[in-house]
Amino acid sequence: MKRIFTPFGGILALFLLPFFSAVFAQDNLVYQAPPASIRELVDAPTTPSVLFTKNRDKMLLLERPDFPTIVDVSQPVLGLAGIRLNPANNAAEGAGFTGITVKDVKSGQESPITGLPPEARIGNVAISPDEKWVAFSNSTKTGVELWIADMQQFSARKLTEAPLNDAFGATLLWTPSGTHILAKFIPDGRGEAPKASDVPTGPVVQESLGKTAPSRTYQNLLENPHDEALFDYYMTAQLGLVDLQGGITNLGAPAVYRSLNYSPDGNYLLVQRTEHPYSYLVPVFSFPYHVLVWDSKGNEVKKFYEAPLADNVPIGFDNVSPGPRGYSWRPDKAATLYWVEALDGGLARKSADKRDAVYQLDAPFTAQPTNLISTTLRFGGITWADKEYAILSERWRQSRAEKMTLFDSNNGDTIKTITNRSSEDTYTDPGRFVYAPNAYDRSVLLLDKGKQPTVFTISEGASPEGDRPFLMRWNLISGKTDTLFRSQAPYYESPVFFDNTGTLIVSRESVEEPPNYYAVNLKDRALTAITAFPHPYPSLKGVQKQQLSYPRNDGLTLTGTLYLPKGYKKEDGPLPMLMWAYPREFKTAAAASQIKGSPYRFTRIAWGSPIYWVTRGYAVLDNADMPIVGEGDDEPNDTFVPQVQANAKAAIDYVASLGVADPKRIGVGGHSYGAFMTANLLAHTNLFAAGIARSGAYNRTLTPFGFQAEPRTYWEAPEVYYQMSPFSFADKIKTPILLIHGMDDDNSGTFPINSERLYAAIKGHGGTIRLVFLPKELHGYRAKESVFHTLWEMDQWLEKYVKNKAD
C-alpha cells in the first residue's frame, strides 16, 4: 500500500488492487480543495440540534461537530450482518455531539454543561423521567463510557468505569422510576476477538432446499463462520441496572439483545433477543429472535414467541413475516402487551377480507390473548388515548391506500373511519397527532375538553400555494376541524410543541433568516423569540430564490427551486446551469402534479448540495421534479425512460423561456437514484452539456429482486430491468459524465462495482468519462477531505464541460 500525505494532515491510501488500479493508474491525486466561495460554505458553523423536555420549559442544545477528518473515518471498521462498527471501541459508526447546553425557555438563560470529557463524542442522549438528569454515552478511541449530567447544577460526571456495548440496538434507557439506567455493557472477561485461521477448515456452504427465498441486495453481510464468531463477540452484551451513584446490578445473561422496553408501571421488561442460526443472505433484523417478558429483576416471566429466520419473506412492500410481530406495551395500561399477526400468511397476493389481527394480553400473562381488532389493509400502528379511545392506522403500499379508524380501546369496537385517502395525496394529509404524557409518563393522544374525542394534529400543510404547516383541532366524531395556526408568507413556520394552554412553539424561517424557535400566543399571534441562531452563510445573502411551477408535455405540473447569483439581472444574459434531481414514483398523475416545497424556506446547504455553484456564477435548479407515474395496472417503471426524458426537457424549456439559463450549457446531476437518473438521461438524450453521477447503481441486473419502489423481480420484468439500466446503453453515452463513488458504499444495491463497470463500458466505446473512488467513504461522504475533493471534482467538471463548453 502506498500512502500519500495530504494538505489536510490525513493520508490517501491507494490500494493497488485490480478493482481500482485502472482508475488510479491514470490519476493519482492527493486530496484537493474547491474554490474559496465553496470552502467558505462548507466551513460554515453548525447549528445545534435541539431536544425539548416533556413540558418544554427547558431545551437541550446539542453542539454538532464539524466534518471528521480522513484520519477519523479511517479507523478500523467491521461490517457484520448489516451493521458497521469500530472494533477498537465496540461502537457503531457515528460522529456524536461535542457539547450540551441547557436553555431555560422562559428566561432564555443558557447554562453549558460543565465537566464533560475533552474531545467529547456524545450519543444516546436520554432525559430522565423527572427531568433532573441527562444520561448519555461518550465514545473514546478505546471504548464507550456511561455519563450523567445534572440539569440543575449543569455538571456532568462519568457514572461507571465499565465500558458500554454500543454496537447494536438501544444502548441505554431510563427505568420508569427514574432511579436507574438500564445499559448494555461489554461482558466481564470477554477476552480477545476471534482470530481467523490462515488455514481453512473446509468450504463455506449455503443451501436452499426448494423454498422460495428472494432477497434484496444488502451490504456488510456475514460471509463465513469466522464472521459469525465476530458477530457474537461484538454484539453480545450484559445488561446492567445502574443507580445514580454508579453501582451496577447485572440483569439476565450475556446475549445479543435486539430491543428492550419497560412496561409503563416499570414492573416488567420486554426483551427481544437475537438467536442462531444466522444467515449470509439477510441482515441482523431478519435473524431469528425470541420475544420474552422479564420481571424488573431480570427473571423470565414468559416466552411469547420464537421468531424463525426471515429469509424467505416474498419480495413486495405489502408482504410481511408470518406469525406474531411488532410486540409493544400499551401506553395507557400498567402492563398490557399487544402485537400483530398476519391473517393472510403475510402474503399480499392472497385474497383476504382481513389482513392482520391485533392481540393483547395483560400481566401476569397467564391468560389467553384476546383479539382486540382486525384490519382490512396491512397494520400501520395504533395511536392510543389515555382512556377509552385509540386510532388504528392501516395501509396498502401497492394501491397507496391509507386508512385511520377510531375504535373503543376497551373492547375493540369500531366507532368511525376518520380518514380513507391516498398516501400520495399530500394535500389531504391531516398530519401527525399531538401527544401528551399520561400518569405513566407515556405519550398518548392530547385530547381537548368535551364529551366527544377531539384531537390535535400538526401537518406540513401541502397546498397549491406550497407547504404551509398548520396546527389543527379535529373532532373525530363530527369530523369538524379548526385550524388554530397556519404558516404565513413570507415565513415558513412549523409547529413544534403544543399542550393546549394557548401557546405554540414553532420553528420559524424565511429565505434570509435561518430557523429559530419562537413561542406564539395563539390569541394574537404575538411572537417571543426563544433562540437566536445566527445566519451561517453570510455569503449567500442576496442570492435569488424562486419556486418554479411548469408543465410537462402531457400536462403534468412539475416544480423545482431556482437559485440565481446575487446581483444577477436577466439583461446580463442566460447563465450556465446545474440541474439536480431525484426521481420519485407515483400511482396517479394528480398526486404527481401536486406542488411540493415552499418558496419561503431558508437555504440549508448539506455536504452534497448543488447550491454551492450559485456562488460560481451558475443558475441552480435544485429538486427539479422527476415524477414517474404508472396509473392503474401499469407500474411507474414501465415508462421510466420516456418520463424522465419528458421531465428534463420540461425543466430545460422552462428555464430557457425565463431567459436565465443557456440551454446549451446545462449540466445534470444527482446522488444515488439521482445518479441513476443522470446516467439514463445522458444515455437517451442530448439535452445536457455534462453529467455528474454520485454513488449510483447503473445495472439493474445487480439488484434482481427489486429496487426503490419496484415490486417486481428481474425475472418478472426483464425488459424493464434492461431498459432502465444505463449500462445497457453505455455505447450511447457520449456526453461527458463524472462518476464519484465511496469505496465502502454501505447502501443496498449501490455497490461500487456499478461505477467501475459503467466506466469501463463507456471508456471502451470512446466516451468522455472520469471515475473517482473515495477511500473509506460510505454511500454518503463523511471526511472533510472527501467532501472537499468531491466538490473540487464537480467544480472542475462543470467549469470545463458546462460553463466553458466548446462549441
PDB file of N, CA, C and O in Angstrom, residues 81 206 221-223 228 277-283 286-288 309 311:
ATOM      1  N   ALA A  81     -23.427  -8.462   9.383  1.00  0.00           N
ATOM      2  CA  ALA A  81     -24.890  -8.621   9.347  1.00  0.00           C
ATOM      3  C   ALA A  81     -25.599  -7.288   9.146  1.00  0.00           C
ATOM      4  O   ALA A  81     -26.638  -7.020   9.741  1.00  0.00           O
ATOM      5  N   GLN A 206     -23.705 -22.781   1.515  1.00  0.00           N
ATOM      6  CA  GLN A 206     -25.071 -22.337   1.693  1.00  0.00           C
ATOM      7  C   GLN A 206     -25.963 -23.293   0.912  1.00  0.00           C
ATOM      8  O   GLN A 206     -25.567 -23.815  -0.129  1.00  0.00           O
ATOM      9  N   LEU A 221     -22.872  -8.136   4.874  1.00  0.00           N
ATOM     10  CA  LEU A 221     -23.477  -9.336   5.430  1.00  0.00           C
ATOM     11  C   LEU A 221     -22.405 -10.275   5.979  1.00  0.00           C
ATOM     12  O   LEU A 221     -21.219 -10.153   5.672  1.00  0.00           O
ATOM     13  N   LEU A 222     -22.837 -11.224   6.800  1.00  0.00           N
ATOM     14  CA  LEU A 222     -21.929 -12.274   7.234  1.00  0.00           C
ATOM     15  C   LEU A 222     -21.555 -13.137   6.028  1.00  0.00           C
ATOM     16  O   LEU A 222     -22.383 -13.348   5.128  1.00  0.00           O
ATOM     17  N   GLU A 223     -20.316 -13.634   6.026  1.00  0.00           N
ATOM     18  CA  GLU A 223     -19.857 -14.402   4.868  1.00  0.00           C
ATOM     19  C   GLU A 223     -19.347 -15.793   5.206  1.00  0.00           C
ATOM     20  O   GLU A 223     -19.259 -16.649   4.320  1.00  0.00           O
ATOM     21  N   GLU A 228     -19.470 -15.059  11.789  1.00  0.00           N
ATOM     22  CA  GLU A 228     -20.472 -15.377  12.808  1.00  0.00           C
ATOM     23  C   GLU A 228     -19.868 -15.257  14.205  1.00  0.00           C
ATOM     24  O   GLU A 228     -20.499 -14.733  15.134  1.00  0.00           O
ATOM     25  N   PRO A 277     -30.004 -19.925  14.146  1.00  0.00           N
ATOM     26  CA  PRO A 277     -28.907 -19.819  13.188  1.00  0.00           C
ATOM     27  C   PRO A 277     -28.921 -18.480  12.454  1.00  0.00           C
ATOM     28  O   PRO A 277     -29.982 -17.913  12.186  1.00  0.00           O
ATOM     29  N   TYR A 278     -27.728 -17.985  12.128  1.00  0.00           N
ATOM     30  CA  TYR A 278     -27.609 -16.752  11.381  1.00  0.00           C
ATOM     31  C   TYR A 278     -27.686 -17.024   9.878  1.00  0.00           C
ATOM     32  O   TYR A 278     -27.690 -18.172   9.433  1.00  0.00           O
ATOM     33  N   SER A 279     -27.738 -15.953   9.112  1.00  0.00           N
ATOM     34  CA  SER A 279     -27.866 -16.080   7.661  1.00  0.00           C
ATOM     35  C   SER A 279     -26.787 -15.259   6.974  1.00  0.00           C
ATOM     36  O   SER A 279     -26.356 -14.223   7.494  1.00  0.00           O
ATOM     37  N   TYR A 280     -26.371 -15.707   5.796  1.00  0.00           N
ATOM     38  CA  TYR A 280     -25.425 -14.953   4.969  1.00  0.00           C
ATOM     39  C   TYR A 280     -26.156 -14.168   3.885  1.00  0.00           C
ATOM     40  O   TYR A 280     -25.512 -13.523   3.058  1.00  0.00           O
ATOM     41  N   LEU A 281     -27.492 -14.216   3.883  1.00  0.00           N
ATOM     42  CA  LEU A 281     -28.276 -13.570   2.830  1.00  0.00           C
ATOM     43  C   LEU A 281     -29.002 -12.310   3.286  1.00  0.00           C
ATOM     44  O   LEU A 281     -29.361 -11.464   2.470  1.00  0.00           O
ATOM     45  N   VAL A 282     -29.250 -12.187   4.597  1.00  0.00           N
ATOM     46  CA  VAL A 282     -30.047 -11.079   5.108  1.00  0.00           C
ATOM     47  C   VAL A 282     -29.350 -10.471   6.322  1.00  0.00           C
ATOM     48  O   VAL A 282     -28.530 -11.122   6.975  1.00  0.00           O
ATOM     49  N   PRO A 283     -29.674  -9.217   6.650  1.00  0.00           N
ATOM     50  CA  PRO A 283     -29.053  -8.572   7.817  1.00  0.00           C
ATOM     51  C   PRO A 283     -29.682  -9.027   9.124  1.00  0.00           C
ATOM     52  O   PRO A 283     -30.628  -9.821   9.152  1.00  0.00           O
ATOM     53  N   SER A 286     -33.380  -9.720  10.268  1.00  0.00           N
ATOM     54  CA  SER A 286     -34.090 -10.888   9.748  1.00  0.00           C
ATOM     55  C   SER A 286     -33.623 -12.176  10.421  1.00  0.00           C
ATOM     56  O   SER A 286     -34.101 -13.255  10.081  1.00  0.00           O
ATOM     57  N   PHE A 287     -32.692 -12.078  11.371  1.00  0.00           N
ATOM     58  CA  PHE A 287     -32.226 -13.258  12.093  1.00  0.00           C
ATOM     59  C   PHE A 287     -33.320 -13.744  13.057  1.00  0.00           C
ATOM     60  O   PHE A 287     -34.197 -12.972  13.463  1.00  0.00           O
ATOM     61  N   PRO A 288     -33.253 -15.004  13.464  1.00  0.00           N
ATOM     62  CA  PRO A 288     -34.206 -15.483  14.476  1.00  0.00           C
ATOM     63  C   PRO A 288     -34.080 -14.675  15.773  1.00  0.00           C
ATOM     64  O   PRO A 288     -32.993 -14.201  16.121  1.00  0.00           O
ATOM     65  N   LEU A 309     -35.862 -17.584  11.316  1.00  0.00           N
ATOM     66  CA  LEU A 309     -35.098 -16.813  10.346  1.00  0.00           C
ATOM     67  C   LEU A 309     -36.031 -16.331   9.241  1.00  0.00           C
ATOM     68  O   LEU A 309     -36.759 -17.123   8.643  1.00  0.00           O
ATOM     69  N   ASP A 311     -35.718 -15.264   6.072  1.00  0.00           N
ATOM     70  CA  ASP A 311     -35.001 -15.106   4.804  1.00  0.00           C
ATOM     71  C   ASP A 311     -35.831 -15.577   3.614  1.00  0.00           C
ATOM     72  O   ASP A 311     -35.330 -15.665   2.502  1.00  0.00           O
TER      73      ASP A 311
END
